Short mmCIF file of C-alpha atoms in Angstrom, two decimals:
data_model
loop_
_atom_site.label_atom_id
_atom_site.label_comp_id
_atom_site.label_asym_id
_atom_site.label_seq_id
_atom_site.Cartn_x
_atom_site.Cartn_y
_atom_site.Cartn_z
CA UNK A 1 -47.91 97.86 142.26
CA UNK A 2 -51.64 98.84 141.66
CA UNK A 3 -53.65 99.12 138.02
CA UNK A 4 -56.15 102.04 138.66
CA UNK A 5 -59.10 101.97 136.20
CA UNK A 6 -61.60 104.99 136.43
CA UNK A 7 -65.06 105.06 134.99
CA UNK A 8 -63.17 103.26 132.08
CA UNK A 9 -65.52 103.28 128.69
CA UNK A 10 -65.42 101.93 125.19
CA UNK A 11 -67.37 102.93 121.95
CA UNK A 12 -67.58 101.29 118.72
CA UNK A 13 -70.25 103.09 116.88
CA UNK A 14 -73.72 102.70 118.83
CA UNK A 15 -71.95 99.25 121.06
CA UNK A 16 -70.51 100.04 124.62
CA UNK A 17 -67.99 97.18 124.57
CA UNK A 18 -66.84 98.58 128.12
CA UNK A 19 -69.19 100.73 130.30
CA UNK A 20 -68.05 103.18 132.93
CA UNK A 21 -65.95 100.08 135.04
CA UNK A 22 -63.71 101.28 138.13
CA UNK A 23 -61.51 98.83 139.74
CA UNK A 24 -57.87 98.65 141.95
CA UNK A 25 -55.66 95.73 140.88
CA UNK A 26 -53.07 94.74 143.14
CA UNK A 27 -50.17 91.90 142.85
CA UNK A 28 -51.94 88.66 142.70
CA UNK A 29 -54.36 86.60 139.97
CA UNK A 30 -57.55 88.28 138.89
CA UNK A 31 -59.86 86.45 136.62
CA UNK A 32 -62.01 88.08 134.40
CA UNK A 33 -64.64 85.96 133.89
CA UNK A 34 -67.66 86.80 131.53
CA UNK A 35 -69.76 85.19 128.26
CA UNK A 36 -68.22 85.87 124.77
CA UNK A 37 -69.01 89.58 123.47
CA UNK A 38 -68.83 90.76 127.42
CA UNK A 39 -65.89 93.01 126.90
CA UNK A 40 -63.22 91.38 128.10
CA UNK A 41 -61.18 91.79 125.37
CA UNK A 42 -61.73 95.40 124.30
CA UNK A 43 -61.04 96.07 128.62
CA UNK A 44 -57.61 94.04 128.29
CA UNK A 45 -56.48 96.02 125.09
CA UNK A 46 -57.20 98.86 126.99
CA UNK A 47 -55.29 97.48 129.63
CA UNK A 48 -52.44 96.91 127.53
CA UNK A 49 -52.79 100.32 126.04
CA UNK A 50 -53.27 98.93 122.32
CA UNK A 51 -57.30 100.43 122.41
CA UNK A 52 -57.39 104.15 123.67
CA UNK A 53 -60.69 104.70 125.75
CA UNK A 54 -63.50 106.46 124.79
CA UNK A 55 -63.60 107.93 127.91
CA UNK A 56 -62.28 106.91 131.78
CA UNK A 57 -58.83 106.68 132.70
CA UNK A 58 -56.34 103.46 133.04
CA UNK A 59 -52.82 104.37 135.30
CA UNK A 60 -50.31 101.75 136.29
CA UNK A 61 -48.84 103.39 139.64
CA UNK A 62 -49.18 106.78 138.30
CA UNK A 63 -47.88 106.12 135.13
CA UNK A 64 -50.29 106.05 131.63
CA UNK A 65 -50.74 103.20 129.79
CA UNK A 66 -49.63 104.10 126.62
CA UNK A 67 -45.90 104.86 127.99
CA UNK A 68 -43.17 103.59 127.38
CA UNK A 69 -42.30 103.00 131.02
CA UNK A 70 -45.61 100.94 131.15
CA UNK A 71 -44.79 99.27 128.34
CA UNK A 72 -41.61 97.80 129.36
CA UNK A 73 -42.96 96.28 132.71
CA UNK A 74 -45.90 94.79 130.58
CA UNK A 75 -46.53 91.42 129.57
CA UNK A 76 -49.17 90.23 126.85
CA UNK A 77 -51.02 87.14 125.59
CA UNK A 78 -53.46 87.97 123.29
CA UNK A 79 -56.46 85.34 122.26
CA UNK A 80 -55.46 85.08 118.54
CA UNK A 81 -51.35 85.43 118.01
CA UNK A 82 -49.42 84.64 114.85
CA UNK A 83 -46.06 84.55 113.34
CA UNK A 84 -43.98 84.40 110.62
CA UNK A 85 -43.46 81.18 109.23
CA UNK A 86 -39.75 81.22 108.84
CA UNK A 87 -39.80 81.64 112.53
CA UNK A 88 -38.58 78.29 115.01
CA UNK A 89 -39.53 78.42 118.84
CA UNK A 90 -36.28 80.23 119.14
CA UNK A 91 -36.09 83.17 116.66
CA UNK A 92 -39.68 83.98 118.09
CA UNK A 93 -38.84 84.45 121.16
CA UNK A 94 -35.64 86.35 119.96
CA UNK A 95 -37.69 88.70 117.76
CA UNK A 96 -39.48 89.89 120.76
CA UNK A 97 -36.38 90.02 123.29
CA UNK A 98 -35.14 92.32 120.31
CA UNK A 99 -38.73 94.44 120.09
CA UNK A 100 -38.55 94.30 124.55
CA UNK A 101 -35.11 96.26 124.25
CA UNK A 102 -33.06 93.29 125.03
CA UNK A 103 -29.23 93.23 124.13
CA UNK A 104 -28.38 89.94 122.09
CA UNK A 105 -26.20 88.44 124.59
CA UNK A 106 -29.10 89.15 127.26
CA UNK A 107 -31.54 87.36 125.21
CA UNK A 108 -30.21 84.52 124.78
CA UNK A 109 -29.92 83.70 127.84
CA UNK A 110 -33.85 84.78 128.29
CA UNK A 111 -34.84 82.52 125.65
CA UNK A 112 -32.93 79.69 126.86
CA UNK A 113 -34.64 80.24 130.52
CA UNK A 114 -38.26 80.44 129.09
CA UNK A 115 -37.87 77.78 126.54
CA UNK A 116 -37.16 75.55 129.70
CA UNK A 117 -39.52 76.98 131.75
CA UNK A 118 -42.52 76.57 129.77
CA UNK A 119 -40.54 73.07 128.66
CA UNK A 120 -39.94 73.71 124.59
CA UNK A 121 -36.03 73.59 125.11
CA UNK A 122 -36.50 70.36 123.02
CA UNK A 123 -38.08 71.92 120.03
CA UNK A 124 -36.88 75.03 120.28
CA UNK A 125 -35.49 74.93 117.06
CA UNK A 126 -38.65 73.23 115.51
CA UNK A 127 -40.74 75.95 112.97
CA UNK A 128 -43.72 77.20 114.78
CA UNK A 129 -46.06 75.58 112.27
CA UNK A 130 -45.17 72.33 113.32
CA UNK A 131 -45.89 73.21 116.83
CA UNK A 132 -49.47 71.83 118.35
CA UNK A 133 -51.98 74.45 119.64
CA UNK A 134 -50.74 73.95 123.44
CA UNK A 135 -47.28 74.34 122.63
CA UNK A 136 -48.08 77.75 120.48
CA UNK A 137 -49.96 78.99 123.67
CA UNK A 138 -47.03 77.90 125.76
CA UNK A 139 -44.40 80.07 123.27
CA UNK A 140 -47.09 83.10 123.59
CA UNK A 141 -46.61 82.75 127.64
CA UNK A 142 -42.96 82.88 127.26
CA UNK A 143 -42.97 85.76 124.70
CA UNK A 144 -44.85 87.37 127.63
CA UNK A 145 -42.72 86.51 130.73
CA UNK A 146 -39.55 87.87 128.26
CA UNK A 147 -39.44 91.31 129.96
CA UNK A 148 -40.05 89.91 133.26
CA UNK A 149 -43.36 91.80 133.51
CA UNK A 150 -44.77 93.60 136.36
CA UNK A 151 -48.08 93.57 134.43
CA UNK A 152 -49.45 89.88 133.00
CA UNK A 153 -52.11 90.51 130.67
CA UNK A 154 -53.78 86.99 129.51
CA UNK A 155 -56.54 86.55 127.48
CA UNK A 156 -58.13 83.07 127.12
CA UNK A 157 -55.21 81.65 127.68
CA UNK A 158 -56.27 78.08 128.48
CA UNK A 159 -57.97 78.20 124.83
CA UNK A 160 -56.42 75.27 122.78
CA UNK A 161 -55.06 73.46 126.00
CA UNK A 162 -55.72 70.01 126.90
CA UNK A 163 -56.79 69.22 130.13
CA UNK A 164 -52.87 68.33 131.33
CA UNK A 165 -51.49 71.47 130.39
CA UNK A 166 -54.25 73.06 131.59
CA UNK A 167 -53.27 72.37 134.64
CA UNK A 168 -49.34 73.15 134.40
CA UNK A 169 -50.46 76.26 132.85
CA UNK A 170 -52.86 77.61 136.15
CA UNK A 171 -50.12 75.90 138.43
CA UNK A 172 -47.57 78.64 136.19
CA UNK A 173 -50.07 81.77 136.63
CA UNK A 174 -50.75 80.56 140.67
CA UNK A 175 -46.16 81.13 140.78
CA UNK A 176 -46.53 84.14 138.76
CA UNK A 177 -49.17 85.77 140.41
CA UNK A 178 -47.24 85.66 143.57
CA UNK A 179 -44.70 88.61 141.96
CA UNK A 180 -47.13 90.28 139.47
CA UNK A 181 -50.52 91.65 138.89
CA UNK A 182 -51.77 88.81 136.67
CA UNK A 183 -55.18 89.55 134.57
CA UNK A 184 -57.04 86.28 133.01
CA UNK A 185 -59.42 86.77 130.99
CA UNK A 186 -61.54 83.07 130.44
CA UNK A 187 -65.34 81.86 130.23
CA UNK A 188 -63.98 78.80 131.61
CA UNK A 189 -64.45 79.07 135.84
CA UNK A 190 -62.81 76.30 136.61
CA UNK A 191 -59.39 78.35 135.05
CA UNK A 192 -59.58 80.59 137.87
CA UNK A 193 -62.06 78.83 140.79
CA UNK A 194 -58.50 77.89 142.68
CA UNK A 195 -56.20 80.06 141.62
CA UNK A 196 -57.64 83.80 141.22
CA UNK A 197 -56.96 86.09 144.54
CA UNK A 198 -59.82 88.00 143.00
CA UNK A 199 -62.67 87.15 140.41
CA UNK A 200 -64.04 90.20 138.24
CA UNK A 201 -67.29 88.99 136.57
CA UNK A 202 -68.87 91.05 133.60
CA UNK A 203 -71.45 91.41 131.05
CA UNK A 204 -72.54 93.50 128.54
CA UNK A 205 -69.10 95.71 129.30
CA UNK A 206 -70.20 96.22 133.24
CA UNK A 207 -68.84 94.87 135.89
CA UNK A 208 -71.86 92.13 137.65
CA UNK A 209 -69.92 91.08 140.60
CA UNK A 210 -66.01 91.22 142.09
CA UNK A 211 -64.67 89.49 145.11
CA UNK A 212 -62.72 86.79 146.34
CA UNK A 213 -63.70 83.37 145.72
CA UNK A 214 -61.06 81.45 147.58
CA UNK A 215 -62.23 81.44 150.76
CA UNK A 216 -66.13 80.96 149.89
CA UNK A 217 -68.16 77.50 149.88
CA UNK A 218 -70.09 76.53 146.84
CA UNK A 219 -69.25 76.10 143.62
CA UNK A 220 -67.61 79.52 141.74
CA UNK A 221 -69.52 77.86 138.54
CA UNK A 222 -73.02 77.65 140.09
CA UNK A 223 -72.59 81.05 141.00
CA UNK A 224 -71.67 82.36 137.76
CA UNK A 225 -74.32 80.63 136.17
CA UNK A 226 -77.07 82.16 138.66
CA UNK A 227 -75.48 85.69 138.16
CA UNK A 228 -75.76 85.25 133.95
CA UNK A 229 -79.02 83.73 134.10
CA UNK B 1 -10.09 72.26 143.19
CA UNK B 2 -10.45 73.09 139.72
CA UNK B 3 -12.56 75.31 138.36
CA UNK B 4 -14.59 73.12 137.22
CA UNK B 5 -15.28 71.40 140.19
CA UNK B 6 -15.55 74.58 142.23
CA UNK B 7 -18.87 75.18 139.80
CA UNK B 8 -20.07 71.83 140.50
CA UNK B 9 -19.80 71.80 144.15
CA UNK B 10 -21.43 75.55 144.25
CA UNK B 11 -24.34 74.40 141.87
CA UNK B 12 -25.19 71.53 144.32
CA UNK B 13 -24.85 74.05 147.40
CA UNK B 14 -26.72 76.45 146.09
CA UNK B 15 -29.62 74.90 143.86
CA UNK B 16 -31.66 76.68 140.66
CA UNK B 17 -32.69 80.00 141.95
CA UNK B 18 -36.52 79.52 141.67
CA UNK B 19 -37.21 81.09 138.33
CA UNK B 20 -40.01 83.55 139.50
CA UNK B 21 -38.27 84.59 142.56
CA UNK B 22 -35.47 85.30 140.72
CA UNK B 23 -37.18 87.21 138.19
CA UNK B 24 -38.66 89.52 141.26
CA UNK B 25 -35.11 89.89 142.47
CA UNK B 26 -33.71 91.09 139.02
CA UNK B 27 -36.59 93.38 138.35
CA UNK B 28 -36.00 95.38 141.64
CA UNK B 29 -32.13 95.79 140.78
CA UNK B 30 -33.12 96.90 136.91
CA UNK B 31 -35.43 99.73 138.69
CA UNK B 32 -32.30 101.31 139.94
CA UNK B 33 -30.40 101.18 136.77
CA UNK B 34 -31.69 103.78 133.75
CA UNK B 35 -34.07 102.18 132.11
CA UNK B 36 -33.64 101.20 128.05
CA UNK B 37 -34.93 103.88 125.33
CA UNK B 38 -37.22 102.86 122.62
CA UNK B 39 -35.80 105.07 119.73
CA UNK B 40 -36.68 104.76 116.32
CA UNK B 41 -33.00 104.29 115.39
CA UNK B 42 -33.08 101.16 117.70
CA UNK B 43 -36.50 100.19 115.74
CA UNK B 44 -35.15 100.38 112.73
CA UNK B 45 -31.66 98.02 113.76
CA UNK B 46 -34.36 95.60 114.78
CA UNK B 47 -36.47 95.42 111.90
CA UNK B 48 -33.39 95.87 109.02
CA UNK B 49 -32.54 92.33 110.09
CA UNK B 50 -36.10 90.85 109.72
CA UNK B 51 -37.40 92.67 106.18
CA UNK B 52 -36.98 89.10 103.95
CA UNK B 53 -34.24 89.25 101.15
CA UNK B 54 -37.07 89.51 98.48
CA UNK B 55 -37.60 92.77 99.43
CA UNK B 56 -34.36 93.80 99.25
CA UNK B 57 -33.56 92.24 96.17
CA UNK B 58 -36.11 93.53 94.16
CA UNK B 59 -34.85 97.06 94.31
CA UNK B 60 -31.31 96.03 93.85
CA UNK B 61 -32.99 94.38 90.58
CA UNK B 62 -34.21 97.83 89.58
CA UNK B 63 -30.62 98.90 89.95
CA UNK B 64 -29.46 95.99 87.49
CA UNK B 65 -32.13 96.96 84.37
CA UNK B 66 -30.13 99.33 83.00
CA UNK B 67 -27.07 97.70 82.89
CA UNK B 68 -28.71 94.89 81.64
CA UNK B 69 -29.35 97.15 78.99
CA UNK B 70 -26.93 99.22 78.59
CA UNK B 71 -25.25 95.24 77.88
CA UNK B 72 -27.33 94.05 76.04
CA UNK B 73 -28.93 97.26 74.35
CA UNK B 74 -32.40 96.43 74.86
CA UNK B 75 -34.03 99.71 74.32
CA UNK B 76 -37.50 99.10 75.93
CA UNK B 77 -35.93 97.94 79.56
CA UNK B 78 -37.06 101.49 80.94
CA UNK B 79 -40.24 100.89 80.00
CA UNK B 80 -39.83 97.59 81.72
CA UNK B 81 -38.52 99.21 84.68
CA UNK B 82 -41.39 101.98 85.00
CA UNK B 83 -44.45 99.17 84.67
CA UNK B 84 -43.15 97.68 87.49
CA UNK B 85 -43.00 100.63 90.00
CA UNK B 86 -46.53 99.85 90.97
CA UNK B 87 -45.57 96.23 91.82
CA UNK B 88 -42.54 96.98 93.79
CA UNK B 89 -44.07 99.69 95.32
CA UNK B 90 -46.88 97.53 96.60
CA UNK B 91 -44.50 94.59 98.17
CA UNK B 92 -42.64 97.26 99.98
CA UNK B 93 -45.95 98.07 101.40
CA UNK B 94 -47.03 94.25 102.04
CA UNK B 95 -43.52 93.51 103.60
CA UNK B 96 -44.07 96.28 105.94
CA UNK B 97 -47.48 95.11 106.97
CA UNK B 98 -46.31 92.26 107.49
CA UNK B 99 -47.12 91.62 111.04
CA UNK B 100 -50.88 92.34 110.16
CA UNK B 101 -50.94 89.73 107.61
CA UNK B 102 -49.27 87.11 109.88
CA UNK B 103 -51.21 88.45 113.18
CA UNK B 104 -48.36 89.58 115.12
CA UNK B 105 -49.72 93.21 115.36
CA UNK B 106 -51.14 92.67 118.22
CA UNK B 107 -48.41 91.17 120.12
CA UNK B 108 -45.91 94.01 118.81
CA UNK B 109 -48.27 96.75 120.05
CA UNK B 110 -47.05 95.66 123.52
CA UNK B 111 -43.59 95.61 122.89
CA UNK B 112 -41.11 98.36 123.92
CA UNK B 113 -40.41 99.46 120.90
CA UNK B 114 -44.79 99.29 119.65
CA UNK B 115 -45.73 97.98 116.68
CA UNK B 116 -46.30 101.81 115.09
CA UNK B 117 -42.77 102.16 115.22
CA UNK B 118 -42.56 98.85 113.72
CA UNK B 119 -44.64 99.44 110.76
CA UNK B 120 -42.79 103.04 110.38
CA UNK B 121 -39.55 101.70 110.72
CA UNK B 122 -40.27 98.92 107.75
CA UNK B 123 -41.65 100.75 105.72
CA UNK B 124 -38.69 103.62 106.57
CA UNK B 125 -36.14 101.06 105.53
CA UNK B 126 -37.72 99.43 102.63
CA UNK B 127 -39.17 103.10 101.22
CA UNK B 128 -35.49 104.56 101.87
CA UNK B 129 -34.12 100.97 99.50
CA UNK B 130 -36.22 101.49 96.74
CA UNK B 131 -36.32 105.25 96.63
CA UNK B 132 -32.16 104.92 96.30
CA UNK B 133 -32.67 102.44 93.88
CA UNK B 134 -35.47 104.60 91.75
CA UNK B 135 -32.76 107.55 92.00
CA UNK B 136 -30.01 105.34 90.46
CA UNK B 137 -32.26 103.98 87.77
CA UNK B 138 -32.75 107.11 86.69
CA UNK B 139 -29.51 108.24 87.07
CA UNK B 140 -28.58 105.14 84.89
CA UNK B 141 -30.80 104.98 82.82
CA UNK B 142 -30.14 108.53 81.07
CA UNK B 143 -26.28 108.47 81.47
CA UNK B 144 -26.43 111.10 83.88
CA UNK B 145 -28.05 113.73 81.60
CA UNK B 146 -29.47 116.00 83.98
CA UNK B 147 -32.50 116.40 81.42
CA UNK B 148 -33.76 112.91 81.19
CA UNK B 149 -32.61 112.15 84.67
CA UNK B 150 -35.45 114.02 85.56
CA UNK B 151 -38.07 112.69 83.22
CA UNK B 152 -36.67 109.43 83.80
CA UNK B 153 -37.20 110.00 87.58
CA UNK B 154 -40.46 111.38 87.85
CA UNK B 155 -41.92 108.73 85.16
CA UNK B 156 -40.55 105.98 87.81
CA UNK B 157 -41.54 107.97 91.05
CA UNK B 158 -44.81 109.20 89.65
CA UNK B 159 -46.52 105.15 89.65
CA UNK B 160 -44.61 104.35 92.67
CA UNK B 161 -46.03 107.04 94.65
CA UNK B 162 -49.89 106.93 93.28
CA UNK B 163 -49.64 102.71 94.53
CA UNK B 164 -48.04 103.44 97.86
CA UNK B 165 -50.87 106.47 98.56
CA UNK B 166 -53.91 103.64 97.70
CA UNK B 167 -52.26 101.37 99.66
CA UNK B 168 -51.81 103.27 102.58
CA UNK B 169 -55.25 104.24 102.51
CA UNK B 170 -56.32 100.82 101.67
CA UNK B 171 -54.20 99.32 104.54
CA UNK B 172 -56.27 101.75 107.09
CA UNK B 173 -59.74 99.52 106.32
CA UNK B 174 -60.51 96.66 107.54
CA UNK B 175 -60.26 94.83 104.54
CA UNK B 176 -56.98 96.23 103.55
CA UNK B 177 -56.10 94.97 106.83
CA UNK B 178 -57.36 91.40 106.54
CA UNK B 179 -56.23 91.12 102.95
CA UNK B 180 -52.69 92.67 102.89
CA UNK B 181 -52.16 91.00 99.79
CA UNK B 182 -54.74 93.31 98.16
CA UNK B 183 -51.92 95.95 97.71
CA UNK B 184 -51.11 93.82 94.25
CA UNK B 185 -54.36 94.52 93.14
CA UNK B 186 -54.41 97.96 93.69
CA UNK B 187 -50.78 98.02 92.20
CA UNK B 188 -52.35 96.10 89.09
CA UNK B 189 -55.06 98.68 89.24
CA UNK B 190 -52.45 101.11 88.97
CA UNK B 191 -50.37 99.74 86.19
CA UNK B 192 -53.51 99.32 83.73
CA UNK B 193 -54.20 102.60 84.20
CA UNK B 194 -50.73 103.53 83.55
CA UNK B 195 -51.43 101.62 80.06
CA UNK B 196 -54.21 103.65 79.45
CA UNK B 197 -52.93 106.85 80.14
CA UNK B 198 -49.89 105.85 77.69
CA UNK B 199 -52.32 104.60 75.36
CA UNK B 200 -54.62 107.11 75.04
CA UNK B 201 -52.31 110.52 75.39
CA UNK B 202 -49.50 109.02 73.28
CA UNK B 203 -49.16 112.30 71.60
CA UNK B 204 -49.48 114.92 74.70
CA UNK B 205 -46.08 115.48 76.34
CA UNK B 206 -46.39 117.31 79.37
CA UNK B 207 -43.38 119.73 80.60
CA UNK B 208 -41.48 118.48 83.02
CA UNK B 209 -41.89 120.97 85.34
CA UNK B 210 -45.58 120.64 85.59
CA UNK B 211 -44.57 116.74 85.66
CA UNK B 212 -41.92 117.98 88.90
CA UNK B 213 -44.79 119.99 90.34
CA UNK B 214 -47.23 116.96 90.96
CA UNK B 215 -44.92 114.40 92.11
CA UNK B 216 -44.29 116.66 94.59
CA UNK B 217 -47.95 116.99 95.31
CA UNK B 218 -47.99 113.43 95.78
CA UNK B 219 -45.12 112.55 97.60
CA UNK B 220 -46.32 115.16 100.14
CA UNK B 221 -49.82 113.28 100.01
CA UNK B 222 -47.99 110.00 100.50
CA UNK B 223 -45.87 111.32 103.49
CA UNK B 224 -49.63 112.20 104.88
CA UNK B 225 -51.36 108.96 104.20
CA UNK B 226 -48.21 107.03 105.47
CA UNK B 227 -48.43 109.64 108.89
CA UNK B 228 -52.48 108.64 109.17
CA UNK B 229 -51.65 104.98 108.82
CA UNK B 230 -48.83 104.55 111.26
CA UNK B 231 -51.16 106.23 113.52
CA UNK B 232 -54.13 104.59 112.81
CA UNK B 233 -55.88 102.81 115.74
CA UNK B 234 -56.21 99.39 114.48
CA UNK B 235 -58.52 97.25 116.49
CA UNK B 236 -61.86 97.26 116.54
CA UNK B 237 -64.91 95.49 118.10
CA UNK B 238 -65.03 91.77 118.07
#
């Protein structure tokens, strides 16, 4: 399980969103932590294989991102996600089993599993405009996990959440990341301080500093603020 | 023991399989199995059951004008029928973009089955509807007189095709993709200069074959712009 990026650059126009950035990923949490505007969006598109690079190359053990074999063991929360208003908790979900190749039968079953997991079995029937902003963000995890993905691609995903689900929510990517190569995207340290096996920090599409911060003293959020000053 | 019971009693032996480990354990069996296709046929089973009725109903309504008036012998109802090609041509192109207008784009792109094959296999479905429904207008409409089958055809085929080529190209900007719902004004766009092409060359009546020879032109143009925007890369800088 390893996500090989290689001198990985983005271009819009005269803007280098993304700048030459190499990296490994193995099975575990990795934050990306940087300002807004530091590319961490346009590097998780990429990722995802929704944004083709300008130049560099992105593998997912051996295989391109823009396959179909990728695709299948991917899983994706953007920062902005809609849907159709005639659509409950349930028929979401279904609409994307459906688009992740699932039989009807098999999804389901899916659906009922991740509505209970991320704890919307009650509502699952409920339109998705009556749903708060933590319980939308908790439907976009479980549209995600649908495929069982190898890959978990997450960007701002604590955006919206109140301080209790923030907390369920890192205690879900902490599980996850134990089977997966999870990828968080968040300006937010204290989403990752505990919980990422590996912090990626970047700005102006470069990558400023990548390590481990579990075993370190000190505050993750001092730090950050010293490296962006 | 019944059965029953036997499920019971093996439930409280065994416990929930923890949902993650269990998801690690399935994924390592599926790797042996062959994995699932994305084909377009498979796209387009998918997205026939989510196009909305509307859609559909609108080019059965096409269908329905000339028996209406064959019933009720309402001579201008092909008139009716041709000023609203742009119109029906644009929804078809707003129901298929439909994912841009309610953000889901994005979350499709990731999918097996991509959101490019989405968009292709919408508008696929909904372009294949209300072609078949143009076709039997026209056969309808003229009684199935070869002669004005044609003329019939290409004057409902001809607006159709001119909306669904601005669209497209309209739908490959950034405003066209922020404002889906643009496509009715550039089908209005389209329709008043139908008017004004009626209006002003009332008396010039063009042979049909030169008529035959430009909507092939433009269907061939709209196969192109439809090709550029299913391919177009859609995101851009933040």
């Amino acid at each position: 399980m390893e996500l090989i990026a290689d001198r990985l650059t983005k271009q819009y126009g005269s803007k280098i969103a993304v700048d030459r950035m190499s990296f490994e990923l193995k099975k575990g949490v990795i934050g990306l932590l940087g300002a807004n505007g530091a590319g961490k969006t346009t590097l998780m598109r990429m990722m995802c294989g929704i944004l083709s690079p300008t130049s560099g190359e992105l593998s997912y053990n051996g295989l391109s991102v823009t396959s179909e074999e990728y695709r299948n063991v991917l899983g994706y929360l953007p920062q902005d996600f809609g849907y159709y208003p005639e659509f409950t908790g349930k028929d979401f979900l279904m609409y994307f089993c459906a688009l992740k190749g699932l039989d009807k039968k098999a999804a389901k079953a899916r659906c009922a599993e991740l509505l209970d997991l991320v704890g919307l079995k009650d509502v699952a029937g409920v339109k998705v405009k009556k749903y708060s902003g933590g319980m939308k963000q908790r439907l976009g995890i479980a549209q995600a996990l649908i495929n069982r993905p190898e890959v978990l691609i997450l960007d701002e995903p604590t955006a919206g959440l109140d301080p209790k689900e923030r907390v369920r929510f890192r205690n879900l990517i902490e599980e996850l990341g134990k089977e997966s190569i999870v990828v968080l995207s968040t300006h937010i340290v204290s989403d990752v301080e505990h919980i990422a096996d590996r912090i990626i920090m970047m700005k102006s599409g470069q990558i400023i500093w990548q390590g481990s911060w579990k075993e370190s003293d000190g505050s993750l959020e001092d730090f950050y603020l010293k490296e962006f000053e | 023991m019944k059965d029953r019971e036997l499920k019971d009693a093996l439930k409280a032996y065994a416990g929930t399989p923890d949902p993650f480990r269990k998801d690690a354990f399935i994924r390592s069996v599926a790797e042996k199995e062959k994995r699932k296709r994305a084909t377009i046929p498979a796209q387009i089973f998918v997205q026939a059951r989510y196009i909305r009725v509307y859609a559909w109903l609108t080019a059965v309504v096409i269908v329905l004008l000339p028996l209406f008036e064959a019933s009720v012998k309402f001579a201008p109802l092909f008139k009716v029928a041709a000023d609203v090609m742009p119109f029906l041509a644009g929804l078809g192109v707003i129901e298929a973009m439909r994912a841009e207008a309610h953000n889901m784009a994005e979350l499709e792109q990731t999918t097996l089955l991509s959101a490019k094959s989405a968009f292709f296999a919408r508008m696929i479905l909904i372009g294949a509807a209300q072609f078949a429904a143009i076709l039997a207008a026209a056969a309808l409409f003229s009684k199935g007189e070869a002669g004005s089958m044609l003329t019939a055809g290409i004057n409902l085929i001809l607006p159709h095709c001119v909306t669904n080529i601005l669209c497209f190209v309209l739908e490959r900007t950034k405003f066209g993709r922020e404002n889906v719902w643009s496509c009715f004004a550039v089908a209005a766009g389209v329709f008043l200069l139908k008017l004004i092409v009626e209006t002003t060359a009332a008396s010039f009546t063009p042979d049909n074959s030169l008529l035959l020879l430009l909507t092939a032109v433009l269907i061939v143009i709209e196969i192109v712009e439809f090709k550029k925007t299913v391919n177009t890369e859609e995101l851009s800088w933040n």
